PDB file of C-alpha atoms in Angstrom:
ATOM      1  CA  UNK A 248      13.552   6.619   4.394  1.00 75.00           C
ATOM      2  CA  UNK A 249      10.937   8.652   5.179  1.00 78.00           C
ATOM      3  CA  UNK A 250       8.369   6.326   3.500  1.00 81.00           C
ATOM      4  CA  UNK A 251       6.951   8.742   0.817  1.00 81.00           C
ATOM      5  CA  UNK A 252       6.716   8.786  -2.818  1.00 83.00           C
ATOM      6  CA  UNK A 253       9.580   9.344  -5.382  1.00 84.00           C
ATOM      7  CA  UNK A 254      13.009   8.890  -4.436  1.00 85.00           C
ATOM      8  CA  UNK A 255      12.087   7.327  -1.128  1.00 85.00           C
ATOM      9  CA  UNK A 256      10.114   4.684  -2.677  1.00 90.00           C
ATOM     10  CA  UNK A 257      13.027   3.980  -4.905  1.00 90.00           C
ATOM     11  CA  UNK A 258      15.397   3.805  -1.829  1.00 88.00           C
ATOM     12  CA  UNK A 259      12.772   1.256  -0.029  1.00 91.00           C
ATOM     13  CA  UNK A 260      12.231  -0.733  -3.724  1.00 94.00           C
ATOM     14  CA  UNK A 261      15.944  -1.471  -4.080  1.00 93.00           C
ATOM     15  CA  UNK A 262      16.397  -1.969  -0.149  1.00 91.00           C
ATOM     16  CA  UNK A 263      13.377  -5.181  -1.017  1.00 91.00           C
ATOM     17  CA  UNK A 264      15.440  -5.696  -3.867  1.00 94.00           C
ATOM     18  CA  UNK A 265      18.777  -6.529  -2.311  1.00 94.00           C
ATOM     19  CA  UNK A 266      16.667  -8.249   0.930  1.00 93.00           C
ATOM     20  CA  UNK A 267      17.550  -6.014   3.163  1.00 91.00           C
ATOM     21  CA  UNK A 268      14.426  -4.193   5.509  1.00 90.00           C
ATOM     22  CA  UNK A 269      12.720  -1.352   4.218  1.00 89.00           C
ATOM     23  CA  UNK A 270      11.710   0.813   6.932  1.00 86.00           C
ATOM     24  CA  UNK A 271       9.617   4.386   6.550  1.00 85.00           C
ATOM     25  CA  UNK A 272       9.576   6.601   9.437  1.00 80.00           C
ATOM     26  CA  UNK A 273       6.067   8.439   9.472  1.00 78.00           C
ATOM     27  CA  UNK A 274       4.773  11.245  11.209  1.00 79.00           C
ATOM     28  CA  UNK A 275       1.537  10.676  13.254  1.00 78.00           C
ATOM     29  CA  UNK A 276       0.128  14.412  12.752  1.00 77.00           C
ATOM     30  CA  UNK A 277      -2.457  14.124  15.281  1.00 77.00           C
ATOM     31  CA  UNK A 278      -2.688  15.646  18.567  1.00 75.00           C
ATOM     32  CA  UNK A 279      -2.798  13.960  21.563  1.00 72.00           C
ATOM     33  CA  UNK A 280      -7.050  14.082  21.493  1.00 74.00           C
ATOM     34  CA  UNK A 281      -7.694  13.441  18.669  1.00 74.00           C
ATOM     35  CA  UNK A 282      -8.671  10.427  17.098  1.00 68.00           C
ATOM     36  CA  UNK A 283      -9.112  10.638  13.548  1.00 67.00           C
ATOM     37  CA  UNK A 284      -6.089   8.686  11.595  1.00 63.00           C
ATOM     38  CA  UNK A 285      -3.853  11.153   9.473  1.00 60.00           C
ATOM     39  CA  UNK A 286      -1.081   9.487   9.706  1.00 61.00           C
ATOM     40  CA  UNK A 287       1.667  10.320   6.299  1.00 65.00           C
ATOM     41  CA  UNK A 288       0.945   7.751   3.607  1.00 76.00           C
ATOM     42  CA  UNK A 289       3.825   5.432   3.002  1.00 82.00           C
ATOM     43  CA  UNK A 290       4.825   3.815   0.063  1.00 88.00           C
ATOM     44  CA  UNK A 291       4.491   0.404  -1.111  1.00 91.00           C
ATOM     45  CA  UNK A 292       7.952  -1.233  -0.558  1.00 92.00           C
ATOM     46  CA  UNK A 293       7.881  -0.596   3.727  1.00 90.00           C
ATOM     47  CA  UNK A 294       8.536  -3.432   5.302  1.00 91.00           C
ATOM     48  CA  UNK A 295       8.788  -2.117   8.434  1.00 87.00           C
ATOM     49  CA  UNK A 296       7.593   1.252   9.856  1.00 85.00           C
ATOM     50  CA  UNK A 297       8.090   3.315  12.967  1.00 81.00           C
ATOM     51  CA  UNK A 298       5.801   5.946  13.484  1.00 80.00           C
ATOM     52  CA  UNK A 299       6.525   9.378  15.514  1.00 79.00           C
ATOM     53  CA  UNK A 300       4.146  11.843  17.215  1.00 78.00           C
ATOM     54  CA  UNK A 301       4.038  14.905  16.007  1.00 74.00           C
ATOM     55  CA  UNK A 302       6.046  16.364  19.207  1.00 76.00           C
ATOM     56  CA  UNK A 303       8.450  13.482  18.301  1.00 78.00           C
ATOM     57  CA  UNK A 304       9.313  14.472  15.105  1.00 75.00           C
ATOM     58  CA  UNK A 305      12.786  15.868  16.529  1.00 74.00           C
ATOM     59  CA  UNK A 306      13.234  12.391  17.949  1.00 75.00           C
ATOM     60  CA  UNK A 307      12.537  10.756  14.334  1.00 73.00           C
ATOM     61  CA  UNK A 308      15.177  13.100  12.846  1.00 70.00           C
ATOM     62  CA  UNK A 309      17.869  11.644  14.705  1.00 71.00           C
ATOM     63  CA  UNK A 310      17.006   8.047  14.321  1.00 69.00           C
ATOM     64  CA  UNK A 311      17.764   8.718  10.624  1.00 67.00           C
ATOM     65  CA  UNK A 312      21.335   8.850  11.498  1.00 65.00           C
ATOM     66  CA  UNK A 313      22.293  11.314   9.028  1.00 70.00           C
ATOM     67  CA  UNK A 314      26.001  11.664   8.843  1.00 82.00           C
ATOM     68  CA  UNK A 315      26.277  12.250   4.986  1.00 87.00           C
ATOM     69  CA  UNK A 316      22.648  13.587   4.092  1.00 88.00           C
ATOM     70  CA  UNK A 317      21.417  13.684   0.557  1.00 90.00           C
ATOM     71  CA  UNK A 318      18.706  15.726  -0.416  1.00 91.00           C
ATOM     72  CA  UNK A 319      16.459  15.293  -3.780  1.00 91.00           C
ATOM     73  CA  UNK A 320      14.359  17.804  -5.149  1.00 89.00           C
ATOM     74  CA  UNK A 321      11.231  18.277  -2.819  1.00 84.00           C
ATOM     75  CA  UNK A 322       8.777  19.798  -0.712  1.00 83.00           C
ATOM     76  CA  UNK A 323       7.725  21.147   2.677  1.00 81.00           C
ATOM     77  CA  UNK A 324       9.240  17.904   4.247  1.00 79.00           C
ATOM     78  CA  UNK A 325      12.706  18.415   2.183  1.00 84.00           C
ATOM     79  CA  UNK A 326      12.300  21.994   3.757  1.00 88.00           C
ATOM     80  CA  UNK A 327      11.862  20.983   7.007  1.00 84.00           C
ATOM     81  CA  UNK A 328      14.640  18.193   7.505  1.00 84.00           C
ATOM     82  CA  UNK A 329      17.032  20.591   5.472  1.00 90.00           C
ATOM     83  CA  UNK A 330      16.041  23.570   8.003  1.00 89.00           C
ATOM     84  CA  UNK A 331      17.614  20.655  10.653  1.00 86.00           C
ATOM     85  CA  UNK A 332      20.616  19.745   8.656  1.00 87.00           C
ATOM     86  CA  UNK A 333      21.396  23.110   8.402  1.00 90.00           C
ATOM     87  CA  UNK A 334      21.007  23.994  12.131  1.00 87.00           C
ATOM     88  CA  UNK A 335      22.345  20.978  13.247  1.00 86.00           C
ATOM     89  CA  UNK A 336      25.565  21.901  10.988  1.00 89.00           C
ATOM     90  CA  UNK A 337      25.345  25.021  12.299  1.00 89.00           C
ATOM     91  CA  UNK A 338      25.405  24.550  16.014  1.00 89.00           C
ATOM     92  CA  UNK A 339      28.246  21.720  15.731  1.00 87.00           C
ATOM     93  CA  UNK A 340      25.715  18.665  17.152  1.00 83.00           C
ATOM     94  CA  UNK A 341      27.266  16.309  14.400  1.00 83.00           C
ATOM     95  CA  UNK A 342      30.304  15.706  12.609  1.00 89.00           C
ATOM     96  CA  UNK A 343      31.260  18.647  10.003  1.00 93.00           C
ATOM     97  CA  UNK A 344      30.036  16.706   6.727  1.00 95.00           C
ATOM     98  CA  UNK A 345      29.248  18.023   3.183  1.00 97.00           C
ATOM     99  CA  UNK A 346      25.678  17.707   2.581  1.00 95.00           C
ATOM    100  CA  UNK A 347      24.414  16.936  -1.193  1.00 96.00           C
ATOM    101  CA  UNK A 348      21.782  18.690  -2.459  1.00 97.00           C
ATOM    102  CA  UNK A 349      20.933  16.292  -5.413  1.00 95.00           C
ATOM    103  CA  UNK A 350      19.564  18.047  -8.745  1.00 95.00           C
ATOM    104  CA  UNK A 351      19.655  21.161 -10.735  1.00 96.00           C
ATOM    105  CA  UNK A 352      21.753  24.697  -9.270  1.00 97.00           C
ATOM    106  CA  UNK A 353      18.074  26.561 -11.032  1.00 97.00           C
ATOM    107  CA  UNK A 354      15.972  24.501  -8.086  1.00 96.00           C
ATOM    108  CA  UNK A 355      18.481  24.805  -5.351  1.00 96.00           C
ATOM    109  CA  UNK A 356      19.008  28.278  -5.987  1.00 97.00           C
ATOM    110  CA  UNK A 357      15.269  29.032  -6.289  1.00 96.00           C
ATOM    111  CA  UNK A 358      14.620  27.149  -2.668  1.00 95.00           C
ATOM    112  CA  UNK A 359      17.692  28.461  -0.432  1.00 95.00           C
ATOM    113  CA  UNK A 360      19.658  31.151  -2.023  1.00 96.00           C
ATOM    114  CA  UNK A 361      16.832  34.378  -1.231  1.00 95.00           C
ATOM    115  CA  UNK A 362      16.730  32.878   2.519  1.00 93.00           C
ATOM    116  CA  UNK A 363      20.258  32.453   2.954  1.00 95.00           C
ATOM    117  CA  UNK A 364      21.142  36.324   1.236  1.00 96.00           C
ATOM    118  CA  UNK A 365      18.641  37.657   3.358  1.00 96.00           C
ATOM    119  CA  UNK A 366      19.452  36.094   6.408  1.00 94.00           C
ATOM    120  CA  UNK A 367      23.374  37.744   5.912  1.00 95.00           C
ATOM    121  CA  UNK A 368      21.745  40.868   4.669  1.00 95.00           C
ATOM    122  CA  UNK A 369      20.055  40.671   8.335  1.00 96.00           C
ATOM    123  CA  UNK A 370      23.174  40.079   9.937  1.00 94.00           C
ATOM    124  CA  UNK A 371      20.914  36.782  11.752  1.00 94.00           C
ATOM    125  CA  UNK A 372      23.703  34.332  10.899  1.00 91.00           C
ATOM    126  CA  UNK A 373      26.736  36.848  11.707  1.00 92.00           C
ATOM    127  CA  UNK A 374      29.965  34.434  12.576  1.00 91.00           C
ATOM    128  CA  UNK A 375      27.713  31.246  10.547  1.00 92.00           C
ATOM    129  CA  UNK A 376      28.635  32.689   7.088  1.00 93.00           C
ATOM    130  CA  UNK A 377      30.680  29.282   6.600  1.00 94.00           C
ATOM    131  CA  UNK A 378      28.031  27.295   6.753  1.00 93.00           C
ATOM    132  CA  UNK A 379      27.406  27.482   3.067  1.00 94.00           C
ATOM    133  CA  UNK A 380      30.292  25.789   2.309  1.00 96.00           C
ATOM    134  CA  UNK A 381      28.808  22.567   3.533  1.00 96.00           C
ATOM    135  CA  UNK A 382      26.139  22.076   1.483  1.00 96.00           C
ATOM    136  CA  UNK A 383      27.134  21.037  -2.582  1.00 97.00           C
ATOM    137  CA  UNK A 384      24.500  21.003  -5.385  1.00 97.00           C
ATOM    138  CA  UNK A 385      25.340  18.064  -7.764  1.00 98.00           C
ATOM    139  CA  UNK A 386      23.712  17.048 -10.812  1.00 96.00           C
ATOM    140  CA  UNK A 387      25.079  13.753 -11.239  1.00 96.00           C
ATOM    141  CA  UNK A 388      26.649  11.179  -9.588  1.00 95.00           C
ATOM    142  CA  UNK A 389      30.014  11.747 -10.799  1.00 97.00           C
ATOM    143  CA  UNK A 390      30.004  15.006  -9.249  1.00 97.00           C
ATOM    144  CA  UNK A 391      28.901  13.348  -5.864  1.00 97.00           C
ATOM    145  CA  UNK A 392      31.377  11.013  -5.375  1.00 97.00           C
ATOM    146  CA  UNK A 393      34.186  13.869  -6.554  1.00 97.00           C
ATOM    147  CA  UNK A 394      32.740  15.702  -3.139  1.00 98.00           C
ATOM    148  CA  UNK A 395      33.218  12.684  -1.152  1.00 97.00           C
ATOM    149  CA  UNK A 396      36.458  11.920  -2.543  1.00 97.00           C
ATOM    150  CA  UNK A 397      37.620  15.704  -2.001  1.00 97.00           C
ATOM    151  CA  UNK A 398      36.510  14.865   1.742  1.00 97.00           C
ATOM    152  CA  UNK A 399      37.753  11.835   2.867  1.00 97.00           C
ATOM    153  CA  UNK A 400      40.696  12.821   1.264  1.00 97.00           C
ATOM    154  CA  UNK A 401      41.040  16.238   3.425  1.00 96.00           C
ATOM    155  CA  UNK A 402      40.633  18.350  -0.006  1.00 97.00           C
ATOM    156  CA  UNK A 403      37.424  19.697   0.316  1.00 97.00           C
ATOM    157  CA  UNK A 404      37.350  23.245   1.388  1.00 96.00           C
ATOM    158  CA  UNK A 405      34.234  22.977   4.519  1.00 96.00           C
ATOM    159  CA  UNK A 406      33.583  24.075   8.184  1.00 94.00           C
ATOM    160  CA  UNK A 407      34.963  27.351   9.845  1.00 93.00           C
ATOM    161  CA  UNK A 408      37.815  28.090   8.310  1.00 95.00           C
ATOM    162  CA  UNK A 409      36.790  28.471   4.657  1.00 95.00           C
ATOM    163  CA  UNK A 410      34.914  31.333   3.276  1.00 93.00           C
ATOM    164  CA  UNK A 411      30.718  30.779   2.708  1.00 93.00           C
ATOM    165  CA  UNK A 412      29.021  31.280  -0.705  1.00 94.00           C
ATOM    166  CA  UNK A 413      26.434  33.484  -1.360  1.00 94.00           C
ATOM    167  CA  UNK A 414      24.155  31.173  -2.815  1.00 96.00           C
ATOM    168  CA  UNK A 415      23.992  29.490   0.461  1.00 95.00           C
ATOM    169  CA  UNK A 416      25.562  26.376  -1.372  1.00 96.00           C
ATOM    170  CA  UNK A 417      28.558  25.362  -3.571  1.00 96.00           C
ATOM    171  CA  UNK A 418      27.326  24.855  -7.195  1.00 95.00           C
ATOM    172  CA  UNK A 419      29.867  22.111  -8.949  1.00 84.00           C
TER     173      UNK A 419
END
């Protein structure tokens, strides 16, 4: 995980749990002359921890490994890594995957929809309309494993060839 509070310390929890190593990946915000510690604070249940510079933090994205991201309900970090599923999505430098978007369609729509409308409004993602129909808001987990299964079973309409949605995101 990243190490943080919440859901990440309830990933790293049951990782103890079921004795398997809990790593966080932090983000060492410092610059290279300064001194002072600032480094993210991690949550209880790391075992193990790699930490990134701040120029690295590209570097920590991919050691993640992220072929079928879930994201919770968050903040400026959910922002950021979704900002690089997106463009990674985008720009074809993985494998075309749905990505979950765990929790309510009133806080998913509140965080990407005005930023997705205006970007098409703005014509800035002209031939990437699509790539709203990778990400899926679910509420449950029923309705998470019904994407997956949809998927690996070649039923799920994603990637180039099937229309976006405007709310930047398909709502189940």
């Amino acid at each position: 995980t990243g190490g943080g509070p919440g859901v990440m310390a309830m990933g790293n929890k049951i990782a103890s749990e079921l004795n398997l190593l809990s790593i966080g990946h932090a983000v060492d915000f410092r610059r290279p002359h300064e001194a002072e510690d600032n480094n993210e604070t991690m949550n209880r249940f790391i075992q193990g921890r790699m930490t990134y510079r701040l120029e690295q933090v590209i570097i920590r994205q991919s050691e993640f490994g992220l072929d079928f991201p879930i994201f919770f309900e968050g903040g400026i970090g959910t922002d950021f890594e979704f900002s690089l599923e997106l463009l990674r999505t985008q720009v074809g430098s993985k494998k075309l995957a749905p990505i979950l978007l765990f929790g309510s369609y009133e806080y998913w729509k509140g965080k990407i929809s005005s930023n997705h409308q205006m970007n098409l409004e703005k014509g800035t993602i002209k031939g990437s309309e699509w790539i709203s129909n990778c990400f899926y808001c679910v509420e449950n987990h029923q309705e998470a494993l019904s994407v997956y299964y949809k998927f690996f079973t070649g039923s799920l309409p994603i990637g180039r060839d099937h229309k976006g949605h405007l709310d930047g995101f398909i709502h189940l």
